[in-house]
Amino acid sequence: MAHITAKKYQAKLADDLCRKTHFSKPEVESLLRMFKKYIPGSANQPHTHHNSRMDRTKFRDVLHNSFDMTDDMLMDRIYRAFDTDSDGFVNMEEWVQGLSVFLRGTLDQQTQFCFAVFDLNQDGFISRDEMFQLLKNSLIKQPTEEDPDEGIKDLVEITLKKMDLDHDGRLSYQDYMEAVKNEPLLLEAFGPCLPSSWAKIAFLATFSEEC
Amino acid sequence: MGQTIARARKSASAADGGSKIAYNSANETLLNKIINWASTYSGAHPEESKLMFKSPMTWPSSLKIDDFSGGAFEQRGDDMVSTETIGTDNLPVIRFHKDSDGLYKLSVLTIADLGQVLNIAKDRRLEETRACLEANPDPLSHIAGDRFSSVSGEDLSTYRYMEEIMKSPREQVDEEAELKKLTLKLVMHVQKFDSDLLKEFAEAVASASRLTATLVEQDVNLLKEFCGDDEDKHVLEDIAFTTEHKFQNGCRSPPWRQINGDISYIEVKPHDEDPFFVTASTTGYFVNKGWIKEKNDLDYEPASDVNANLVELLKMKSAKFAELIVQQDLSMQEASKEDTQEKDAEREKELEQRRREEEQQRSKGRKDHKKHLEPTLTWIADEKEDRRRKAHMKEEEKKSPKTKHQKARMESRGKSKTPYEEDSFSESSSESEEEEEVLERRQESSSDLPSDYWQIQKLVKYLKGGNQTATIIALCAMRDFNLSQETIQMAIRDVGGLEVLINLLDTEDIKCKIGSLNILKYISKNAQIRRAIADLGGLQTMVKILRDPNKELKALAAETIANVAKFRRARRTVRQHGGIKKLVGLLDCAPLNSMSTPEHNKDVEVAKCGAMALWSCSKSTKNKKAMRKAGAIPLLARLLKSVHESMLIPVVGTLQECASEPSYRLAIRTEGMVEDLVANLKSENPELQMHCASAIFKCAEEKETRDLVKKYGGLHPMVNLLNNVDNKELLAAATGAIWKCAISAENVQKFQELKAIDLLVNLLNDQPEEVLVNVVGALGECAKDPPNRAQIRKAGGISPLVQLLTGTNQALLINVTRAVGQCAEEPDNMAIIDRLDGVRLLWSLLKNQNTEVQASAAWAICPCIENAKDAGEMVRSFVGGLELIVSLLKSEDQEVLASVCAAIANIAKDEENLAVITDHGVVPMLAKLTNTTDDRLRRHLAEAIARCCSWGNNRVSFGNEKAVAPLVYYLKSKDKQVHRSTARALFQLSKDPDNCITMHEAGVVKPLMEMVGSADTVLQEAAAGCISNIRRLALANEKAKFS
C-alpha cells in the first residue's frame, strides 16, 4: 500500500516539477531516479517526502564527480543554496529545482543563485569580509611581498569599484544584478559556482541517455 | 688589456719599480678608454657582463665606506658588501674590506660591477682604474682563469677552449656549455678590445717618438722662453741652433748629415755646466761630442743615450735644469689644462649646435615624408621646398660632413617621388605598405607615468598570478580603462599584459577567453599592438578559436583577427593556419530574413565578424584566392541581400577589395551581385555607398558589367553621389565608377542626359589627387563624344585641365594628357589650350620618367598640332622640343614609339620642322624601327616615313638605311590601317629609282595590285601611284636599252 502511495506521490511530484522547472517530464523522472541511486540502501524502501533526502557529504560527492568542483567552501555554499528550506538536507524537490537553475537557469535565476552562494551569512549583502573570504585563495602568494593579503584586499576593492553601484561599501542583490547585466562575465564573480559548459553538456548527456 | 698595460708600464720610468703606471697623456687616454669600455660593456652585452670572474679582481682603493651608501650595499663588520650575490657560494659581487695593514681594498666579481664601481667612484674613476690595473696586471687571467693569462710566444688558449666546447658531450650542452660559450665570448671581447687599444697606443707612441724638424723647432723655441741670466728663475742660460741657416725641408744640418737622420744641432748653455751640443735626429735627441776647433766642425758621434724628449735629456745633463724645469712644467701644465677646458667647452657647444641642427633636419624630413603621402596640389611649393632643402643641405654639408648619409637618404626620397607605382590597381590597397613602417614610439620618460600605468601593471600581475576568479575580475576591471587610448594600450604592452592575454586564449576557460578577447579586440586597433599580437603567436590561437562551439567567442575572435590582420605578415599567418577557410565558414549562417531570435542574432553577429575579418584579409592577393577556393563568393552573394548596414559594409568592403581579381569580377557579374551593389548605392550610409561605388569602379573594367550597371539604373545614383563634395573617399569611389562606366558609349549618352559633365568639371578644383585622377579619367572618356567636348569647354573645364598638366602624380598625368588630347580634337578647344600654353606643358611631359605619361603626352600632341593655328611656328618655338621628340625614338616602349611616330608624322607636315628633325637624324632612327611586328607601331611608323620623304634626299636616305624592304612586308599584315599608311610610304619612296628596284625585288607588285582593288580610295591611289612609279622606271630602263 505504502508502495503504491509512494508511486502516486512520485508521479505527482514529477508532474509538479515538470511545470516548475526547465526540464521535460522524462528528464525529471530520470533526475529523480538518479537521486534515488545516490542514496544508499534506499533503493528497496519506498520513497516518501521524508525519508529520501541527500545529506551534505553525498551532495558534495555529486558536485565533485559530476561537475568537477573542488572548492570546499563553495560546494558547501552551493549545498546551502540548493537546500531552500534550510533543513540541512536536499530533498527530491530541491534537487530537481536546484539542478534546473544550475543547468538551464535563465540569467536572472542564475544571478540569484550565485548571489545566494556568495552571501555567506545570508544577510542579503555581500560584504568586504565575505569577499575577502571568497577570494582569499585566488592569488598565488608571492613570498617577497610584505603583506600577503594585500593583493586580495586590492582585488576586493577592484570588485567593489566595479560592482558596488550604490557605493555603500557592500553588494546588494540589486548591485549584483545590475553589474552582471552590464558584464555577464561577472556572474560568478567570486568563484565557480555553476558547472562549466562542458561539464554541463556531459551531465545532460548522461541523463538524456537514460530517458 | 694585459699587453697594453704591460707596455704602458714599461714607458713609466724604471725608478718607480716597474709596477706603476706613469701619469702621462698617452696612459691617461688609455685608462679613459678602458673606463669607457668597462662602463658601457654591461649595456651592450648584458649576459657576458654578468659572468662571474674566476678570481676576484682586488685592489687598494681610495674610496671611502660612505661612498657605498644606498640600498645595494650593506655593512658587515668593517666590510661593505653588495646585496647582490653571484655563484653557488653566494659571494657578494662587490666587497669593500679592510686589509691587514689597515688599507681598504675593493674586490669585484663581474664586469657589470666593475662598471658600477666606476660609477660610484665618479671623478676618482681614473685613479681607481689605475689602481685596479696596477694590482691586476693581467685582468684576463682573473676573468677567465689562469689558462688565459698572457704568455709570450704562441698563445693557443682560445683555440683550445673552443675545441673543448665543441668536444663537450651532448648532455652537457645546456648549462655548462652555455657558460663556456659566454666565457669565450667575453674573452674574445676583451682580447679584441686589448688589440684595439694596443694598435691605438702603438700609433700614438710612434707619432710621438719620431722627431721632425718642426717638432725640434718647437721644442727649442719653447725652452728659449725660459732662458735667461737669473739662475733662480731661468732653467738655462741659453739654448740656440748652431746655425741660422735653414734648408728648405726645415733641417739645419748639412745635407751629408741629413742622410744619417740628423735634423739640427743645438747649443745648450746651462747655468751649472759647460755648454754642450745636442744633435736632434729623427730617432731622438742626444748629446754629441762637441765642437772640434781644429776642424771647425762638430764631432757628430753621440756622447749620450738617445732620448725622445729634449727636456728629459737636459734633465739628466743638468741638475739645475732638472730642478727648475719642474716648476715651469707645472705652470705650463696648468695653463694647458685651462686651455683644454676651454676647448672642451667650445667643442661641447659645437656638438650641441650640430645636434640641434640634425634634430631640425630630421623633424623636417619627417614632415616632408608625410607630405608625400598626402595627395596635394601644391606641388610647386613642394618642389620649391625641395630645392630649398637641397640648398640647405649643401650648406649643412659644408658645416659637418656627418650629415652626408642623411643627404643621400633624402635625395633618394626626393627621387622616389616620381617613379610610378605600377601596381596601384593590381594591389587593391596600398594601405598595408604604409603600415609596414610604423614608427616605434616609446614613453619619453618613466618618471612621470600616469597612475593608470601602475593600475594596469597591478591588474596584469593579478592576471598572471591569479586563479580564474581573480583573472575574470582583473579582466573586467581592465575593460573599464579607456582601451582606445594609446597610453593605456602601450601600458598593457609594456607591462607584459599582451603575453598574458594571449596565453589566456589557450586556456580551457571560456570566460577567460571571452574576457581576454574583449580587451584584445579594442587594443588591437593600435598598429604596434597588432604587431606585438602577431609576434606573440596570438593569431594562431585565435584562428583555432574560430572553430569553438561558443558563438560569442567565435565572433570576438573574428573581430580581433579583423583588427590584427591589417598588415601583410598577419594576413599571411591567418592564411597559413587555415584561417581563411574557417572565416569563410563563419559566413554560412541561417537565412537572413528569418525571425530575429537571440540565437539567430548571434549567428548574424558571427557572420558579420567573419566578413570583417575576411575584409581585412582580402587585401592580400593570395588570400583572395584562398577565399575563392573556400567558397566565399556564393556566401558573400547571399549576405549581400541582407538589410543590415552593419553586415553590408564588411561584405561590400570585401567584395570591392577582391574585385581587383578578374575571377571575382566575373563572379560578381554572374552571381547577380551587380544588382545589389547598385541598389546599395542608394543607401543612406556613405561608407556603404563608397564601398559599392568602388566595387563598381573595379568591376566596370568589363563591358558586360557596365551594361548591367546601366540596366539596373546605377548611373543615376552614381551621378547623385557627386554632390557629396565633402566626403573625399566617397567622391573618389563615385568618380572612379563613373570613369569606368563611361568607357561604354551608351553610358556616356546617359551621363550626358544626367548633366554629369558639369558636375565633373566642378570637381576639377580643390580636390585631392585620388579624386582628380578619376574625375579627369571620366572627362577623358566622355570627351570621346564630340558634343561633350564642347560641353566641357562651356563648363569651363579646359583651363583647370591644362593647369593639371603641371602636376606630378603619374596616374593623374596619364589621364590629364588623355583628356586634353581628346579636347584638342575640337578647334575651339584647341584655341583655349594654345592660349594657356597647354602644348608646351604637354611637350614638357615627354621628359617624364614614366613611359605611360610619355606616350599619353605624345598622343595628345597629335591632335594639338592638327588643330592649332600656325602649328609649325608653335612647335618651333619650343626650344629643344624637336630634338627631344626625335630622341624618344630610342625608347624601348612600343606605345611610346607608336605615339612619337604619330607625333612626328604630324610635325613633318611643316616643311621647316621636317628639315630640323631631319637634321636631328630622324631618318636613320625611323629606319631602325622598321623591323617591328607591332601593327600599331607599324601603322604610325609608315605614316611618319611617308611624311618625312618629302624633304631633301630623305627618300634616298631611307633606301640607304634599308628601310624599304621591311616596309614591303607590312603589306602582309592583317590590319587595313597598316596597309593604308604603308602604301603611302611606299608611294613616296618609289619616287627614288633605287627604292623601286628594292621594292620590286621584295615582291611588292603583287600585294599592291590587290590593293588597287581596295574599297579604300586613299589606299587605292597610293598603291596605284607606287606601281606606276615602278612601271615608269622599267619603261625608262627599256628605252635606255633600245636607244
Coordinates of N, CA, C and O in Angstrom, one line a residue, chain B residues 230-297:
Chain B
D230 N 119.1 85.0 -14.9 CA 118.7 84.7 -13.5 C 118.8 83.3 -13.2 O 118.0 82.4 -13.7
E231 N 119.7 82.9 -12.3 CA 120.0 81.5 -12.0 C 118.8 80.9 -11.3 O 118.6 79.7 -11.3
D232 N 118.0 81.7 -10.5 CA 117.0 81.1 -9.7 C 115.7 81.0 -10.5 O 114.7 80.4 -10.0
K233 N 115.6 81.7 -11.6 CA 114.4 81.7 -12.3 C 114.4 80.9 -13.6 O 113.5 80.2 -14.0
H234 N 115.6 81.2 -14.3 CA 115.6 80.6 -15.7 C 116.3 79.3 -15.7 O 117.3 79.0 -15.0
V235 N 115.8 78.4 -16.5 CA 116.2 77.0 -16.5 C 117.6 76.9 -17.2 O 118.4 76.1 -16.8
L236 N 117.9 77.7 -18.2 CA 119.1 77.6 -18.9 C 119.6 79.0 -19.1 O 118.8 80.0 -19.1
E237 N 120.9 79.1 -19.4 CA 121.4 80.5 -19.7 C 121.0 80.8 -21.2 O 120.5 81.8 -21.5
D238 N 121.2 79.8 -22.0 CA 120.8 80.0 -23.4 C 120.6 78.7 -24.1 O 121.2 77.7 -23.7
I239 N 119.8 78.7 -25.1 CA 119.7 77.5 -26.0 C 119.5 78.0 -27.4 O 118.6 78.9 -27.6
A240 N 120.2 77.5 -28.3 CA 120.1 78.0 -29.7 C 120.6 77.0 -30.7 O 121.3 76.1 -30.4
F241 N 120.1 77.2 -31.9 CA 120.7 76.3 -33.0 C 122.1 76.8 -33.3 O 122.4 78.0 -33.2
T242 N 122.9 75.9 -33.8 CA 124.2 76.3 -34.2 C 124.3 77.2 -35.4 O 125.2 77.9 -35.6
T243 N 123.3 77.1 -36.2 CA 123.3 77.9 -37.4 C 121.9 78.6 -37.6 O 120.9 78.0 -37.3
E244 N 121.9 79.7 -38.2 CA 120.6 80.4 -38.5 C 120.1 79.8 -39.8 O 118.9 80.0 -40.1
H245 N 121.0 79.3 -40.6 CA 120.5 78.8 -42.0 C 119.6 77.6 -41.9 O 119.9 76.6 -41.2
K246 N 118.5 77.7 -42.6 CA 117.6 76.6 -42.6 C 117.4 76.1 -44.0 O 117.2 76.9 -44.9
F247 N 117.5 74.8 -44.2 CA 117.2 74.3 -45.6 C 115.7 74.2 -45.8 O 114.9 74.4 -44.9
Q248 N 115.4 74.0 -47.1 CA 114.0 74.0 -47.5 C 113.1 73.0 -46.7 O 112.0 73.3 -46.5
N249 N 113.7 71.9 -46.4 CA 113.0 70.8 -45.7 C 112.9 71.1 -44.2 O 112.3 70.3 -43.5
G250 N 113.4 72.2 -43.8 CA 113.3 72.6 -42.4 C 114.5 72.2 -41.5 O 114.6 72.5 -40.4
C251 N 115.4 71.4 -42.1 CA 116.5 70.9 -41.4 C 117.6 72.0 -41.3 O 117.7 72.9 -42.2
R252 N 118.5 71.9 -40.3 CA 119.6 72.9 -40.3 C 120.9 72.2 -40.4 O 122.0 72.8 -40.5
S253 N 120.9 70.8 -40.4 CA 122.2 70.1 -40.5 C 122.6 70.1 -42.0 O 121.7 70.2 -42.8
P254 N 123.9 70.0 -42.2 CA 124.3 69.9 -43.6 C 123.8 68.6 -44.3 O 123.5 67.6 -43.6
P255 N 123.6 68.7 -45.6 CA 122.9 67.6 -46.3 C 123.6 66.3 -46.1 O 122.9 65.3 -46.0
W256 N 124.9 66.2 -46.0 CA 125.5 64.9 -45.9 C 125.2 64.3 -44.5 O 125.4 63.1 -44.3
R257 N 124.9 65.2 -43.5 CA 124.5 64.6 -42.3 C 123.0 64.3 -42.2 O 122.5 63.4 -41.5
Q258 N 122.2 65.0 -43.1 CA 120.8 64.7 -43.1 C 120.5 63.3 -43.5 O 119.5 62.7 -43.1
I259 N 121.5 62.7 -44.3 CA 121.3 61.4 -44.8 C 121.2 60.4 -43.6 O 120.5 59.4 -43.5
N260 N 122.0 60.8 -42.5 CA 122.1 60.0 -41.3 C 120.9 60.2 -40.4 O 120.8 59.6 -39.3
G261 N 120.1 61.1 -40.8 CA 118.9 61.4 -40.0 C 119.0 62.6 -39.1 O 118.1 62.9 -38.3
D262 N 120.1 63.3 -39.1 CA 120.3 64.5 -38.3 C 119.4 65.6 -38.8 O 119.3 65.8 -40.0
I263 N 118.8 66.3 -37.9 CA 117.9 67.4 -38.2 C 118.6 68.7 -38.0 O 118.7 69.6 -38.9
S264 N 119.1 68.9 -36.8 CA 119.8 70.1 -36.5 C 120.7 69.9 -35.2 O 120.6 68.9 -34.6
Y265 N 121.5 70.9 -35.0 CA 122.3 70.9 -33.8 C 122.0 72.0 -32.9 O 121.8 73.1 -33.4
I266 N 122.0 71.7 -31.6 CA 121.5 72.8 -30.7 C 122.7 73.0 -29.7 O 123.2 72.0 -29.1
E267 N 122.9 74.3 -29.5 CA 123.9 74.6 -28.4 C 123.2 75.0 -27.2 O 122.3 75.8 -27.2
V268 N 123.6 74.2 -26.1 CA 122.9 74.5 -24.8 C 123.9 75.0 -23.8 O 125.0 74.5 -23.6
K269 N 123.5 76.1 -23.2 CA 124.3 76.7 -22.1 C 123.6 76.6 -20.8 O 122.8 77.6 -20.5
P270 N 123.8 75.6 -20.0 CA 123.1 75.6 -18.7 C 123.9 76.5 -17.7 O 125.0 76.9 -18.0
H271 N 123.2 76.7 -16.6 CA 123.8 77.6 -15.6 C 124.9 76.9 -14.9 O 125.9 77.5 -14.5
D272 N 124.8 75.6 -14.7 CA 125.7 74.9 -13.8 C 126.8 74.0 -14.5 O 127.6 73.4 -13.9
E273 N 126.7 74.0 -15.8 CA 127.7 73.2 -16.6 C 128.3 73.9 -17.7 O 127.8 75.0 -18.0
D274 N 129.2 73.3 -18.4 CA 129.8 73.9 -19.6 C 128.8 73.7 -20.7 O 128.0 72.8 -20.7
P275 N 128.9 74.6 -21.6 CA 128.0 74.5 -22.8 C 128.2 73.1 -23.5 O 129.3 72.6 -23.5
F276 N 127.2 72.6 -24.1 CA 127.3 71.3 -24.8 C 126.4 71.4 -26.0 O 125.6 72.2 -26.2
F277 N 126.7 70.4 -26.9 CA 125.9 70.4 -28.2 C 125.0 69.2 -28.2 O 125.4 68.1 -27.8
V278 N 123.8 69.4 -28.7 CA 122.8 68.3 -28.8 C 122.5 68.1 -30.2 O 122.2 69.1 -31.0
T279 N 122.5 66.9 -30.6 CA 122.0 66.6 -32.0 C 120.5 66.2 -31.9 O 120.1 65.4 -31.1
A280 N 119.8 66.8 -32.8 CA 118.4 66.4 -32.9 C 118.3 65.6 -34.2 O 118.5 66.1 -35.3
S281 N 118.0 64.3 -34.0 CA 117.9 63.4 -35.2 C 116.5 62.8 -35.2 O 115.7 63.0 -34.2
T282 N 116.1 62.2 -36.3 CA 114.8 61.6 -36.4 C 114.5 60.6 -35.3 O 113.4 60.3 -34.9
T283 N 115.6 60.0 -34.7 CA 115.3 59.0 -33.7 C 115.2 59.6 -32.3 O 114.7 59.0 -31.4
G284 N 115.6 60.8 -32.2 CA 115.5 61.5 -30.9 C 116.7 62.5 -30.7 O 117.4 62.8 -31.6
Y285 N 116.8 62.9 -29.4 CA 117.9 63.9 -29.1 C 119.0 63.1 -28.4 O 118.8 62.2 -27.6
F286 N 120.2 63.5 -28.7 CA 121.4 63.0 -27.9 C 122.5 64.1 -27.9 O 122.6 64.9 -28.8
V287 N 123.3 64.0 -26.9 CA 124.4 64.9 -26.8 C 125.6 64.4 -27.6 O 125.9 63.2 -27.6
N288 N 126.1 65.2 -28.5 CA 127.3 64.8 -29.3 C 128.6 65.2 -28.6 O 128.6 65.8 -27.6
K289 N 129.7 64.9 -29.3 CA 130.9 65.0 -28.6 C 131.5 66.5 -28.7 O 132.6 66.8 -28.3
G290 N 130.7 67.3 -29.3 CA 131.0 68.7 -29.2 C 131.9 69.3 -30.4 O 132.1 68.6 -31.4
W291 N 132.2 70.6 -30.1 CA 132.9 71.3 -31.2 C 134.4 71.0 -31.2 O 135.0 70.9 -30.2
I292 N 134.9 70.7 -32.4 CA 136.3 70.4 -32.6 C 136.9 71.6 -33.3 O 136.6 71.9 -34.5
K293 N 137.7 72.3 -32.6 CA 138.2 73.6 -33.1 C 139.1 73.4 -34.3 O 139.0 74.2 -35.3
E294 N 139.9 72.3 -34.3 CA 140.8 72.2 -35.4 C 140.1 72.0 -36.8 O 140.4 72.6 -37.8
K295 N 139.0 71.2 -36.7 CA 138.3 71.0 -38.0 C 137.2 72.1 -38.2 O 136.6 72.1 -39.3
N296 N 137.0 72.9 -37.2 CA 135.9 73.9 -37.3 C 134.6 73.3 -37.6 O 133.8 73.8 -38.4
D297 N 134.4 72.1 -37.0 CA 133.2 71.4 -37.2 C 132.8 70.6 -36.0 O 133.6 70.5 -35.0

